XYZ file of C-alpha atoms in Angstrom:
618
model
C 58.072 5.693 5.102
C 56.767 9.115 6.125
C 56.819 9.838 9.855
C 53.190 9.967 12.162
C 53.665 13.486 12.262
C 53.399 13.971 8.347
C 50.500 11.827 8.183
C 48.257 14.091 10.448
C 47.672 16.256 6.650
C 46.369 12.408 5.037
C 42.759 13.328 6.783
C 40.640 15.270 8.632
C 40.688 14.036 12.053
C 37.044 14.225 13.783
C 38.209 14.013 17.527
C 39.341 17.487 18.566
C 43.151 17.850 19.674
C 43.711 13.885 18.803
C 44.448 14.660 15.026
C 48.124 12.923 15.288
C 49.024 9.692 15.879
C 50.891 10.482 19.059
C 48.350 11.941 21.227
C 46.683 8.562 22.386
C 50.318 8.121 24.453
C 48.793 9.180 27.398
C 47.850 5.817 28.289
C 51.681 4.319 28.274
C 52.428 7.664 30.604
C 54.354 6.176 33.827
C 53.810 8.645 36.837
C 56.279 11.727 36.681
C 58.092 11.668 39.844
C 60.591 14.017 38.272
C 63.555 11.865 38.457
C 66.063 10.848 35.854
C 64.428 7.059 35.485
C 61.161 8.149 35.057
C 62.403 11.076 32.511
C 63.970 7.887 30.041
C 60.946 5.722 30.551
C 58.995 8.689 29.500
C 61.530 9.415 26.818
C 61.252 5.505 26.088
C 57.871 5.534 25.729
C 56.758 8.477 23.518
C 60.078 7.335 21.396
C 59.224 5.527 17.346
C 61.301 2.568 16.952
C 60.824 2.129 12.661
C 57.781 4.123 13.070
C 56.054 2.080 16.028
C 56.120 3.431 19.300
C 58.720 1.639 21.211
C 56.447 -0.044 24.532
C 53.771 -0.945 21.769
C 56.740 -2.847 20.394
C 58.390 -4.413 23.065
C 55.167 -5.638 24.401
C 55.033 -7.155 21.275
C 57.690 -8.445 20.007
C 58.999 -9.955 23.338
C 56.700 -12.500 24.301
C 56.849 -13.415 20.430
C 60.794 -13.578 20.801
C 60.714 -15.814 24.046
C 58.232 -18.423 22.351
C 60.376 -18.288 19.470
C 63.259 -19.151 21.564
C 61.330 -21.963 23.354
C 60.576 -23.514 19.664
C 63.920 -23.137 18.897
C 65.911 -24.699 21.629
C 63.315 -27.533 23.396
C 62.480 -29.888 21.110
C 59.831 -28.346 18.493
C 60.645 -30.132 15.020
C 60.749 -27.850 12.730
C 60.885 -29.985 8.830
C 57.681 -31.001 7.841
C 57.690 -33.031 4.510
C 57.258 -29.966 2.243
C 60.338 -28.425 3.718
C 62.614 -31.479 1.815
C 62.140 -28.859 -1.228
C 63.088 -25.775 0.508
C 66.075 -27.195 2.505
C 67.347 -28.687 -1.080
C 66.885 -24.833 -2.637
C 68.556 -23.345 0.005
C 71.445 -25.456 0.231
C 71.667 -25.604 -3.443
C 71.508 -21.435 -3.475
C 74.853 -21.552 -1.080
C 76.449 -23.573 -3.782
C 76.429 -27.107 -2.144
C 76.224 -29.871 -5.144
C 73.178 -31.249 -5.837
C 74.354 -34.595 -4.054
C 75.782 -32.911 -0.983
C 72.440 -30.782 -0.697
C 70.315 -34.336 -0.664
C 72.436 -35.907 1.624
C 72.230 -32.902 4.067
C 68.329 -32.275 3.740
C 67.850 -36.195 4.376
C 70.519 -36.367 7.742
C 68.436 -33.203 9.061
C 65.217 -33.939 8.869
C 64.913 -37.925 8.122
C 62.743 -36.928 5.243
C 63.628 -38.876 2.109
C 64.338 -36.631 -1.233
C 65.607 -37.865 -3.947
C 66.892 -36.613 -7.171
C 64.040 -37.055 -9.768
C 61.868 -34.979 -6.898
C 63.319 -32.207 -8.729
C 62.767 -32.765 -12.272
C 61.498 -30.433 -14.558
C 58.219 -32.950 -15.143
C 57.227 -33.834 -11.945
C 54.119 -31.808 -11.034
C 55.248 -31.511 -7.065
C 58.198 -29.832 -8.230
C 56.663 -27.235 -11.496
C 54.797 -25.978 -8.224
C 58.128 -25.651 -5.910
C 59.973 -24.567 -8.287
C 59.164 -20.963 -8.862
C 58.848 -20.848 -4.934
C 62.304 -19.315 -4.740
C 62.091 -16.377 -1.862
C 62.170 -18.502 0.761
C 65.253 -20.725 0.376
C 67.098 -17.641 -1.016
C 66.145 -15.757 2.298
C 67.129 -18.499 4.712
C 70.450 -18.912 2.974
C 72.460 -16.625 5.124
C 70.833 -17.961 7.932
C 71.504 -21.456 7.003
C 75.176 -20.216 6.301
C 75.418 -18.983 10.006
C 73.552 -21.291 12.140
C 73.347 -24.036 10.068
C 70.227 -26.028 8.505
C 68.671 -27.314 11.715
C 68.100 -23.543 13.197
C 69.129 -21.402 10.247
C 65.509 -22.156 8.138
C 63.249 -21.841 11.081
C 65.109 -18.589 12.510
C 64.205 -17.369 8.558
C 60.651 -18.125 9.075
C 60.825 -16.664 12.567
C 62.478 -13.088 11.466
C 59.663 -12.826 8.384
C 57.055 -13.109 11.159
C 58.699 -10.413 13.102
C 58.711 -8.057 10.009
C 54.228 -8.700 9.333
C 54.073 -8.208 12.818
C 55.914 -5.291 12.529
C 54.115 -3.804 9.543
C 50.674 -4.091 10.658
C 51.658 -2.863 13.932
C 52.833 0.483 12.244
C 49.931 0.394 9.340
C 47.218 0.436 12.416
C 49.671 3.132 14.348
C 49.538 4.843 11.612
C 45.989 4.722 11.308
C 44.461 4.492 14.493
C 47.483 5.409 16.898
C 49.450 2.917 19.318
C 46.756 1.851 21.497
C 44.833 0.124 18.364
C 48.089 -0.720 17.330
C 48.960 -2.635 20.818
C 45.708 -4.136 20.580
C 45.925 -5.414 17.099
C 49.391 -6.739 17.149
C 48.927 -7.972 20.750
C 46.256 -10.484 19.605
C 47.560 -11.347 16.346
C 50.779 -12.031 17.849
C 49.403 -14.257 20.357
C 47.707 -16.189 17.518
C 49.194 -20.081 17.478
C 49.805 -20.106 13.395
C 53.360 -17.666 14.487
C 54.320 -20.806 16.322
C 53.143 -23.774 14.219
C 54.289 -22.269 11.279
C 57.246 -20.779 12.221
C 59.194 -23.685 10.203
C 61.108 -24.440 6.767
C 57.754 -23.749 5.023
C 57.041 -20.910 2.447
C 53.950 -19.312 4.594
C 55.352 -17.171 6.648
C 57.743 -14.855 4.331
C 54.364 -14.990 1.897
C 52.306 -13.902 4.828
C 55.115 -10.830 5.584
C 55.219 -9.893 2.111
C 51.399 -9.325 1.957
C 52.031 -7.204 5.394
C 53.923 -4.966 3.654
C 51.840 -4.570 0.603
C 49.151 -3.580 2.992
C 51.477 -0.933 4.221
C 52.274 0.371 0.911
C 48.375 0.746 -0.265
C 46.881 3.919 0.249
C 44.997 3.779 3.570
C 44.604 7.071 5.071
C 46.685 8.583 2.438
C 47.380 8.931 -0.980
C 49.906 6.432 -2.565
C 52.864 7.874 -4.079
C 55.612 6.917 -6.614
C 57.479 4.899 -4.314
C 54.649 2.910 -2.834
C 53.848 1.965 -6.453
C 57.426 0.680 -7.001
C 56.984 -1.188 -3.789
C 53.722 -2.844 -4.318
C 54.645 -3.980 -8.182
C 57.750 -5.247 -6.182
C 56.427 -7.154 -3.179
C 53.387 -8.480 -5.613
C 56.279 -9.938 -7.723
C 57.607 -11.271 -4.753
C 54.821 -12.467 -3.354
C 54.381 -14.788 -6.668
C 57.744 -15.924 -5.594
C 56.616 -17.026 -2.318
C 53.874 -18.932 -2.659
C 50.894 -19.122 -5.476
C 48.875 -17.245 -3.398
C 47.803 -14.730 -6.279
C 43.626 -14.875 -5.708
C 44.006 -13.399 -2.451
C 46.150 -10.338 -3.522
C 44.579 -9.843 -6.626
C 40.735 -10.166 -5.187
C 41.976 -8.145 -2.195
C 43.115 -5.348 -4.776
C 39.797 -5.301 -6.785
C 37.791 -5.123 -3.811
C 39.678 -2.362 -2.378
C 39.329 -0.293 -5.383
C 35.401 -1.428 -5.734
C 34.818 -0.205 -1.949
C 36.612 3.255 -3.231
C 34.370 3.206 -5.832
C 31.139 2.553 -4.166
C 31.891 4.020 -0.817
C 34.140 6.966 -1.250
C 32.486 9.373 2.126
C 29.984 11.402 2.605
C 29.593 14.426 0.331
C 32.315 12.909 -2.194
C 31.107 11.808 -5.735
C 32.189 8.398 -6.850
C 35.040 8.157 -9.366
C 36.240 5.085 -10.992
C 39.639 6.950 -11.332
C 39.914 7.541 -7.523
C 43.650 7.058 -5.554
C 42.699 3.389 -5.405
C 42.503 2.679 -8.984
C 46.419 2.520 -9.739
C 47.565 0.470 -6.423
C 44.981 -1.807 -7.257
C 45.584 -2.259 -10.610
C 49.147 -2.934 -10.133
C 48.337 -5.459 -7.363
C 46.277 -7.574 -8.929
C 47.877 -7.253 -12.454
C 51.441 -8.217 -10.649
C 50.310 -11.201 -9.195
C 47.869 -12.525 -12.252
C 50.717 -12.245 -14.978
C 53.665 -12.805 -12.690
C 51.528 -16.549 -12.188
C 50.187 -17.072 -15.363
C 54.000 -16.498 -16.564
C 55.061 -18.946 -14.216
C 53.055 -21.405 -15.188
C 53.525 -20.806 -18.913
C 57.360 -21.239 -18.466
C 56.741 -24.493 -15.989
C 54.288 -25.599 -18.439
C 52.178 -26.774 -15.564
C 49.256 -24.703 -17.248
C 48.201 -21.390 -16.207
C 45.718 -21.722 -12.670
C 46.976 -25.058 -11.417
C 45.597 -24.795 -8.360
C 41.776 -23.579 -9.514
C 41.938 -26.668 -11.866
C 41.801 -28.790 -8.775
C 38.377 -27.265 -7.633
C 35.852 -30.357 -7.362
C 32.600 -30.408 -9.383
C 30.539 -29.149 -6.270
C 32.647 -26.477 -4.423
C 30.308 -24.807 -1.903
C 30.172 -28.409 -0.180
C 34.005 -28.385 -0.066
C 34.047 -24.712 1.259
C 30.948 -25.698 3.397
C 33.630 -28.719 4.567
C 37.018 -26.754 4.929
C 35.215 -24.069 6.821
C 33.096 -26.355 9.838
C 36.679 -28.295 10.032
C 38.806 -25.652 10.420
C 36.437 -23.422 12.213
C 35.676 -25.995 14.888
C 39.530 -26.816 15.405
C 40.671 -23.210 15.076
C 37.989 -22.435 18.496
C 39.512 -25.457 19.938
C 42.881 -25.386 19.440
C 43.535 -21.592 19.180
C 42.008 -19.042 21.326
C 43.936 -16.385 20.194
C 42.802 -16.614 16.733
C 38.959 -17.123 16.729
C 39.304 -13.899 18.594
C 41.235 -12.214 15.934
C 38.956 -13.544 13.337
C 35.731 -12.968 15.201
C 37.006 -9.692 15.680
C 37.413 -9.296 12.104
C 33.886 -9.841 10.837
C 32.689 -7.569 13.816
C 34.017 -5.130 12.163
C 32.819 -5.662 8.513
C 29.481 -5.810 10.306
C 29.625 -2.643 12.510
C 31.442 -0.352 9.257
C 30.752 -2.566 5.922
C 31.351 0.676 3.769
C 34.810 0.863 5.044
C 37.658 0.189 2.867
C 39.353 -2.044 5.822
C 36.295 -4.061 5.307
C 36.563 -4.076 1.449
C 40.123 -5.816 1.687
C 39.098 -8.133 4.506
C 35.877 -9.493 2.362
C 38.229 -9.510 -0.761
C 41.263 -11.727 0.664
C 38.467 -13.423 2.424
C 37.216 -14.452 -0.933
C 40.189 -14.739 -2.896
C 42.048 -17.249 0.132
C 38.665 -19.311 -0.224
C 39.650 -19.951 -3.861
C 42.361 -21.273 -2.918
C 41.196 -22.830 0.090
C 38.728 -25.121 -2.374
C 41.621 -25.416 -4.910
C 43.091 -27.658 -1.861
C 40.416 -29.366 -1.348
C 41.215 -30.841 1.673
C 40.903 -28.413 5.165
C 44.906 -27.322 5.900
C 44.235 -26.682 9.510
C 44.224 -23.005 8.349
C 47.813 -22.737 6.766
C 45.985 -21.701 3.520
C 43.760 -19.607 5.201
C 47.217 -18.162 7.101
C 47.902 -15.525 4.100
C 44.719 -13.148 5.054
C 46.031 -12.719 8.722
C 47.613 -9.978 8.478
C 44.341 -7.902 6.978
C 42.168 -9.820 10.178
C 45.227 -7.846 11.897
C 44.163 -4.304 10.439
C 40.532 -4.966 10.897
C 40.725 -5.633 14.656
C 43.247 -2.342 15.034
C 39.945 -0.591 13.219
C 37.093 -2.371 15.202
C 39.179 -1.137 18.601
C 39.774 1.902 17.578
C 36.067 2.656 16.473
C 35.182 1.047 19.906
C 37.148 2.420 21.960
C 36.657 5.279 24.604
C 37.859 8.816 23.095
C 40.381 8.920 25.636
C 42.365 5.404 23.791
C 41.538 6.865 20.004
C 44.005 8.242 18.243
C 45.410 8.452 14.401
C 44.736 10.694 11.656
C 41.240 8.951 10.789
C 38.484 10.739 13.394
C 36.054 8.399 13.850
C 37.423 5.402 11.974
C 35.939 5.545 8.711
C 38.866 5.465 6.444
C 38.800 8.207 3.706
C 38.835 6.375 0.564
C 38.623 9.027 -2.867
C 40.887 12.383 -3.047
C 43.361 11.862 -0.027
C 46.192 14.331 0.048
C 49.932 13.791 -0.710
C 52.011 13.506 2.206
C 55.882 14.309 1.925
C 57.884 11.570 2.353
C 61.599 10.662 2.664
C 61.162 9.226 -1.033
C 60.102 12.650 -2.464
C 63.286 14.770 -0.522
C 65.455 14.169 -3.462
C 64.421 13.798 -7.451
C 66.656 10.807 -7.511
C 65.700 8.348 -4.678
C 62.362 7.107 -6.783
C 64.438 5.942 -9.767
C 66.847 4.540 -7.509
C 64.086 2.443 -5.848
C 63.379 1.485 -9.297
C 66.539 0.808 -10.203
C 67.518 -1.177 -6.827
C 63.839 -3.193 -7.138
C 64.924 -4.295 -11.032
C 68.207 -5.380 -10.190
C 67.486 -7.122 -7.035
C 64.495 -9.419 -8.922
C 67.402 -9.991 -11.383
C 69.366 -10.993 -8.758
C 66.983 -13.252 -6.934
C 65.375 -14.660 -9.953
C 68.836 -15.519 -12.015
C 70.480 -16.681 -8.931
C 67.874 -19.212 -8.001
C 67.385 -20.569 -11.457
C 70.765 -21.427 -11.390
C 71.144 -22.972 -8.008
C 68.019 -23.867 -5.805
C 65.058 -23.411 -8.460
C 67.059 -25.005 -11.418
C 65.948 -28.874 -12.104
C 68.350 -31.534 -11.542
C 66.916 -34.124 -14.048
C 64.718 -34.168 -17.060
C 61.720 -36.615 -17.731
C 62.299 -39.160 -15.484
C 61.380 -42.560 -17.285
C 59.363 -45.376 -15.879
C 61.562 -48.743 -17.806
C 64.430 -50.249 -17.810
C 65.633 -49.863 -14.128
C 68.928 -48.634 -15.216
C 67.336 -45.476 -16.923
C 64.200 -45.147 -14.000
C 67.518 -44.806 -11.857
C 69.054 -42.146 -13.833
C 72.112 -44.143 -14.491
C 74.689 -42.588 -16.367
C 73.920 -38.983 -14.864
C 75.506 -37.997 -11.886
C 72.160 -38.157 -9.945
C 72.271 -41.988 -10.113
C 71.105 -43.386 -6.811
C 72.912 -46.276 -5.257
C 71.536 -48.952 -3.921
C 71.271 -50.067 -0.588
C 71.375 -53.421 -1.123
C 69.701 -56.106 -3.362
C 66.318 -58.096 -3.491
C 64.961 -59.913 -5.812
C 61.933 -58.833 -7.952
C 60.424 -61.862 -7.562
C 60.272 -60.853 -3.906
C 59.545 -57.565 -3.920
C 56.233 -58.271 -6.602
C 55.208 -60.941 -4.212
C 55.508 -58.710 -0.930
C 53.437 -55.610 -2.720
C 50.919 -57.882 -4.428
C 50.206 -59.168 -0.619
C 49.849 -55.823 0.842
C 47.385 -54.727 -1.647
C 45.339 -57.808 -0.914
C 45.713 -56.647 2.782
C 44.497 -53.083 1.881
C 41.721 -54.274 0.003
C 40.674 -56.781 2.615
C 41.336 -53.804 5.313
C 43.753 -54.784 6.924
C 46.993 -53.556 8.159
C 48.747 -52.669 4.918
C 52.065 -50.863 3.714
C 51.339 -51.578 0.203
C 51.855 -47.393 -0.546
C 55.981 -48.350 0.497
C 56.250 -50.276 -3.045
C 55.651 -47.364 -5.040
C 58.153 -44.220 -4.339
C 56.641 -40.664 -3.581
C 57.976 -38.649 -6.350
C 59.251 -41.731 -8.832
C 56.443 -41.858 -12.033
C 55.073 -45.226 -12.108
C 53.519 -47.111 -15.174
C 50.395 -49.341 -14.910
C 47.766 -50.788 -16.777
C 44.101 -49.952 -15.399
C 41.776 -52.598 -15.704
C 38.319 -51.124 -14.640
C 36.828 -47.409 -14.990
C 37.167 -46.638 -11.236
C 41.208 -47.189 -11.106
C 43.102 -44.138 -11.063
C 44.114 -43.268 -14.563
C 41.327 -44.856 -16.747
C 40.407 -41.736 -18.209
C 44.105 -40.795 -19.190
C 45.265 -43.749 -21.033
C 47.744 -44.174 -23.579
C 47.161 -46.433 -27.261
C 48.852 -49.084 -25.076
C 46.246 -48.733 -22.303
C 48.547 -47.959 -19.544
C 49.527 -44.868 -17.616
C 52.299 -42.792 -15.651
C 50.968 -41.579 -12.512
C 52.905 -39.997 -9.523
C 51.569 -42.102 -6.918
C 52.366 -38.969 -4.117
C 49.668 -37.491 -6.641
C 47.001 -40.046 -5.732
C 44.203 -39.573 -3.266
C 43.635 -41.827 -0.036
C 40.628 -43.342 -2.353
C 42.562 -43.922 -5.290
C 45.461 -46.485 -3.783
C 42.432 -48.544 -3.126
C 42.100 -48.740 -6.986
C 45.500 -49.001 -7.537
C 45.748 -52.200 -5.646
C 42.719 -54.282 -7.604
C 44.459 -53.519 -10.732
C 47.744 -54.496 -9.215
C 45.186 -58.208 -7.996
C 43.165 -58.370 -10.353
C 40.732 -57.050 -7.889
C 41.976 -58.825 -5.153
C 41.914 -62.756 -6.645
C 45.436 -63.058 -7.276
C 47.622 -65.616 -5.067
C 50.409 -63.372 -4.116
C 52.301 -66.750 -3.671
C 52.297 -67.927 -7.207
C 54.659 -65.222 -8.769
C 57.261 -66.929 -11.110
C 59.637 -64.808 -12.879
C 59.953 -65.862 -16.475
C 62.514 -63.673 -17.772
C 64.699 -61.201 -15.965
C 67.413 -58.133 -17.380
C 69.304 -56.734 -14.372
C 71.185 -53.926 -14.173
C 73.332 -52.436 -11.479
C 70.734 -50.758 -9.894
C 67.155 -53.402 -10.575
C 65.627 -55.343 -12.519
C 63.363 -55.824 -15.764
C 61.017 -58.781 -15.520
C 58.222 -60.788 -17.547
C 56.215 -63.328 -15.014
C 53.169 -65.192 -14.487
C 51.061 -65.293 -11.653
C 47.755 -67.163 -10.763
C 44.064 -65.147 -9.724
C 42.269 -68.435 -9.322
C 42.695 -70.883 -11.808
C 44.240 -67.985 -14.411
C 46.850 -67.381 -14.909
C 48.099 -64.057 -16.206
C 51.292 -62.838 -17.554
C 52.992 -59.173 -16.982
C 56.211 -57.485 -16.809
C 57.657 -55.200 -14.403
C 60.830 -52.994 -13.732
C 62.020 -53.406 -9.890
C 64.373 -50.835 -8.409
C 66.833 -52.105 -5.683
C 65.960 -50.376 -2.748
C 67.617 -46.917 -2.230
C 67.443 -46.426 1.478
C 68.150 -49.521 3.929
C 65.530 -49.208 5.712
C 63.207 -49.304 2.567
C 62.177 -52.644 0.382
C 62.526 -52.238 -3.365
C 60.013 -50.321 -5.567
C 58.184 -50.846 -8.455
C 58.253 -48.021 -11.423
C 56.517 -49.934 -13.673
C 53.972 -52.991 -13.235
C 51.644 -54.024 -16.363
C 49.562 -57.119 -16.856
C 50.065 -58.075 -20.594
C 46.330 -58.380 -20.660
């Protein structure tokens, strides 16, 4: 990283004698009473710490490392369901066997996991899967202070670093002042706390940071910034699928370049934006189209989820998380609000380019959910919010509090000049970066597909219960203890009568999360119809299955809602070890209907038994 000093050359600063990034320090100057205290607090304060000056960040990083602490040590859980994956990875990455990593993840966190969550078919896990930064970060932290603070305390230090990083990009840009201001409200933002936990979000939402601080804002990208953002945009991928944000981001950054390069400059297609861009948004489009060619979960999983009328979901995600955000985080509307101010007050700036372009490409994502996330998807684009309000301060500011190499705070965007770095001193440190950034991506990527990211089962079938249980593999799950099927069939036929009669139902504790499950639809608006096999029945995932569709499930599992829950009569049974394989009758009225299903003992023993596979014969 070049030093503030180097990057006075990047532009021509408009504000006379306030061309460097330094000479905004005045306003951290503690009276001079020309004793040795005030000599180190003055030494203290004018002093870089990693190229931020050291009060901007102490004032914050502390208050960020106190509430970090507080989360830590009183009480804040920390394992929401998603993290089941990432505790299993992690574990798995410090060689503990697949059975010991289970065991561990489930006497943490009380979440169940189970083996076939990780096979190489199940849809929940070709998404995980490839999500391999994360639980290969927190290992040494999990290897020190073990699961239950080891993966937060990960989540916690990549917070730190985007803090860090857009702290020094706005120093860099607009001097410490903008930068206290920026990272001051972003750090005071309730997402660092909330998500400060054994989720993917916040090492995804660092990594973007620091591709921010590699782009070319304020001056001219050289070799080793492209090494780093092809590098970080791989990593990214790893992350999270988060690829519309940083590739849109990228485009409309070099677009802005394009169409707005400053006054008295012609506009050039090839202009210092066009490479950074290009590897940006190339990175992270064939680093997850390859990952979803080698997962074979097809290439833009999450796009394929977008509804038939997405402007009413955005319309939806945005009033509900808009309204909540103003309610439920002050901090944040601020930073946000800030945000669009500036787009408003300097549209033709490239800060506002790469604000409306993650703003667009987190919406596609955002509607790929379809559901609001309580602004966890919107969470990756915080970090350019960040820059904007650093810019929006800065160009509000009194002259006295401006400082940086930018003048009046429209960002130079076409024909920047080189700056020297520490990557230039010596005509071997790029192709070391190069080399390093290869072999550490080997590292990462072979590692993890060989520990955390590597599947633990193949297809998972539906019938007999032996083989739904994976006997004969040593991911064979015990079980608990034994029920009969005729009891379990009779218990989950009753609960979906109750849910379809609205009451008080558990019928969704018959049919595991993860475990595929084999039915026969009976009517078009049961999950499945449109999927059907020769047979007419189906594997779904029921995790997979919206709140609407268990609705549907349970009429074809009652032949919408006549059958007597009472009347089940085994008529043949095949047990096994670890269920059983049934054939039975049971009366809806005066019919009576025949079926056969595959019961699995229960697995947990607080759990009944589940069904993998339930079909009427007709």
């Amino acid at each position: 990283m070049s030093s503030d000093t180097e990057l006075a050359a990047a532009a021509e600063p408009a504000v006379p004698d306030q061309g460097e990034a330094g000479d905004d320090l005045a306003a951290f100057d503690p009276p001079r009473a020309g004793n040795r205290f005030s000599t180190r607090v003055d030494r203290f304060v004018r002093h870089d710490v990693f190229g931020v000056n050291a009060a901007v960040l102490l004032f914050v990083l502390a208050p960020l490392a106190f509430g970090f602490y507080a989360r830590l040590h009183w009480s804040a859980y920390s394992f929401p369901p998603d993290s089941r994956y990432y505790v299993v990875m992690a574990l798995r990455d410090l060689g503990w066997s697949d059975a010991h990593a289970l065991a561990k993840q489930f006497a943490n966190s009380g979440t169940v996991a189970e083996p076939w969550y990780f096979a190489h078919t199940d849809p929940a896990w070709l998404m995980v899967q490839s999500r391999m930064l994360y639980p290969f970060f927190a290992a040494p932290f999990v290897a020190v202070f073990g699961v239950a603070e080891g993966m937060p305390i990960a989540a916690m230090v990549a917070f730190a670093v985007m803090l860090w990083a857009v702290t020094r990009l706005v120093q860099r840009l607009y001097g410490p002042t903008a930068a206290l201001a920026a990272g001051g409200v972003l750090g005071m933002c309730g997402f660092l706390m909330t998500l400060a936990e054994a989720v993917t979000d916040s090492v995804a939402i660092a990594v973007l940071a620091l591709i921010l601080l590699n782009l070319p804002l304020g001056r001219r990208a050289r070799a080793h910034n492209l090494i780093a953002l092809a590098l970080l945009s791989v990593l990214l991928e790893l992350s999270r699928q988060v690829m519309p944000t940083a590739a849109v981001m990228a485009f409309f950054a070099w677009v802005w370049a394009t169409a707005f390069p400053g006054r008295g400059r012609s506009r050039r297609l090839r202009n210092d934006w066009l490479w950074p861009s290009m590897i940006v948004a190339g990175t992270t489009v064939f680093v997850h189209l390859l990952e979803a060619k080698i997962s074979g979960r097809g290439a833009g999983s999450q796009v394929s989820q977008v509804t038939s009328d997405p402007f009413q979901v955005a319309w939806t995600i945005t009033r509900y998380d808009v309204l909540s955000t103003l309610q439920g985080d002050k901090a944040l509307s601020v930073l946000l609000a800030g945000a669009l101010l500036f787009v408003v007050l300097r549209f033709t700036d490239i800060v506002s380019g790469l604000l409306l372009g993650a703003l667009g490409g987190t919406y596609v994502i955002m509607i790929a959910g379809v559901d609001p996330s309580h602004m966890r998807y919107e969470a990756i684009m915080f970090p350019v919010a960040g820059l904007a309000v650093g810019a929006l301060f800065h160009h509000l500011a009194p002259a006295s509090l401006r400082g940086g190499v930018v003048g009046e705070g429209t960002l130079r965007s076409d024909r920047l000049a080189p700056v020297d770095t520490w990557w230039q001193r010596g005509s071997r440190r790029v192709p070391a970066l190069g080399a390093f950034s290869v072999v550490g991506l080997a590292v990462l990527v072979g590692w993890s597909a060989t520990h955390g990211s590597e599947s633990m089962v193949d297809t998972v079938p539906t019938a007999p219960a032996a083989a739904a249980a994976l006997a004969g593999t040593s991911h064979a799950t015990h079980p608990a203890h034994i029920i009969s099927a005729e009891e379990t069939l009779s218990e989950e036929f009753t609960q979906a009568e109750n849910m379809l009669q609205g009451k008080t139902s558990v019928f969704l504790i018959y049919a595991d999360w993860r475990h595929p499950m084999r039915f026969r639809p009976l009517a078009s608006g049961q999950p499945g119809w449109n999927h059907r096999g020769p047979d007419g029945t189906v594997v779904i995932y029921p995790g997979d299955l919206a709140p609407s569709d268990w609705t549907g499930l349970a009429k074809a599992f009652t032949y919408d809602g006549t059958l007597d829950a009472g009347t089940v009569k085994v008529t043949s049974r095949t047990t096994s070890a670890y269920g059983e394989d049934v054939s039975f009758t049971v009366m809806a009225g005066q019919t009576p209907h025949h079926g056969h299903a595959t019961v699995l003992y229960p697995v947990r023993a607080a759990l009944p038994g589940f069904v993998t596979e339930m079909v009427f014969d007709s």
